[in-house]
């Protein structure tokens, strides 16, 4: 395509960081849609406004989600992006690929789409960016033959995602990849056929470092943790000290609960296990020397989300500790109860966290059968407006 | 009919043999240099990960180039991170250097580990979204060009996570980032009465407003907006195309600081408002780039070793932060939505 048509966006080919504009131009060599996308972007840069029409419902047979309909509001000017729908493809747990699988995806997308992708979308899917309504079904048919299914969209379960976990991280307290895969398979129907008040995201992190940001981004966060003392290899601690790590300054003084002490003469790290809140800092600093405790499981949190509508929420602890062993029956049963309660009680476009905020945590806990625990709150209530269940008080007949 | 509801490929099919052999039995890791991780298993086997920054919006030919390198140096295996980086998984130590040379020759950056800036998580912007207040990929490219050195060299006090979302929906969930760049609308939606009467259910549009600013207008079979109550969230536009919220004159960018998701040391924190509005100035958004760079530099200059942006600000106090960052504090910084009260200062303890 001619550079003269896109003087503004061409500016983004300059600079050290790899350029998405170069990528669009590469795709445009084979796909006219990519060229029109760039020309439409140039218009947006000139006018400071987007040029996609509102929404649009398109899909593939048997599914209600997984495709985002998109239409240009300037179809005469940019005919090749008149229809420019996105397909969300469910990524393998942990975003691992063989090159064979990736090449197959690329070949299918060159055949049916714009040749443009996101690796990955911010929820975790492989994003195939831009195709026509007509091409959706044949594209999905070939993806399906190649072993790739669609991800979630709309008011339903969104594609769950997981950190690298036990595949390549010594911190992981749970099998994040397997939990993610197992939940994805278990709840396929909710993923492919949106039937809920709004979106529901599940993310699985192997440890409290939370590399998939589950506590901020997931309606249901599964975060690996442990019980029992951190395991200490004292010789390895001494080695870190010898190699220049200031254990006092960089480890002990950063411990949020002062659970650690460093005897610099005896080169000994002492831990008060009852004070440790498993924040990961000391383990992060000395992975050769420290490991999570032996009894492994997960903390479960509910309600995390971005702003729309009732402000952003971080996930709230609802199960301080659950052991997670295949087939994860207890976890799946709990999720099913949560889905049912939310589906029954949530208003249109009300996330689970907002519903809990509206009706109260006690109502939620009772509905899904979870016992209250002090780990669920930073501190108890300070106001006296306590609600009592009918059976807890005597009433005159 | 094609097969349906079979789910993603099983992850085990995608793992390199060395990972399958040592799955769940990794012992420790080291960062050999920015962008190169070494993981050692209990068995003594090793795997090296070479982390490479990607523009995220890439062509199929880019992915094929990644595959060519993975075939040549990684036995055909590769992964991506939660922040859109590519990780080449190398078992033969001898392959690291030639791989890095080839990656660099392509102009791709190696880095993003430890106390580096990682890649920016971001949304679609003008590329593919229907409610954006700004572009996404363009600002990300301009910011990453400017902060490139912090990705490839490890010279910050702690990790740095910058994210961008192109409207208040915050699809990129930027609300817990060290620095968040957020597109903002600043004017109420303009109602297209004729269109609304044709395509939207009035109760749905009314119910979509979190501040109750929308009421029915039976005469026009449409709705009207109480403009004083509107906070420009755009939720009504998501429900109805007749509630156009995009406004090229007034849309722009805000900057938020001090969020984190990790539980390390301090609990996860929200990002909080630093700069309420900067103009949309494509193609390179110089005001935004400069503001972000200044924030990174003021933090890097003043923070103690190991202190994330939010941890540093909480230690010195927000009043000191505004002074050091040379950012005016305005009425926009004081929350007036539903959870405002806990942010008001209820003590005489503060700094001058």
XYZ file of C-alpha atoms in Angstrom, chain A residues 381-388:
8
model
C -17.899 -3.891 61.297
C -17.941 -0.635 63.269
C -21.596 0.177 62.697
C -24.369 -1.349 64.814
C -26.894 -1.950 62.038
C -26.665 -5.714 62.261
C -29.164 -7.824 60.335
C -30.486 -10.956 62.035
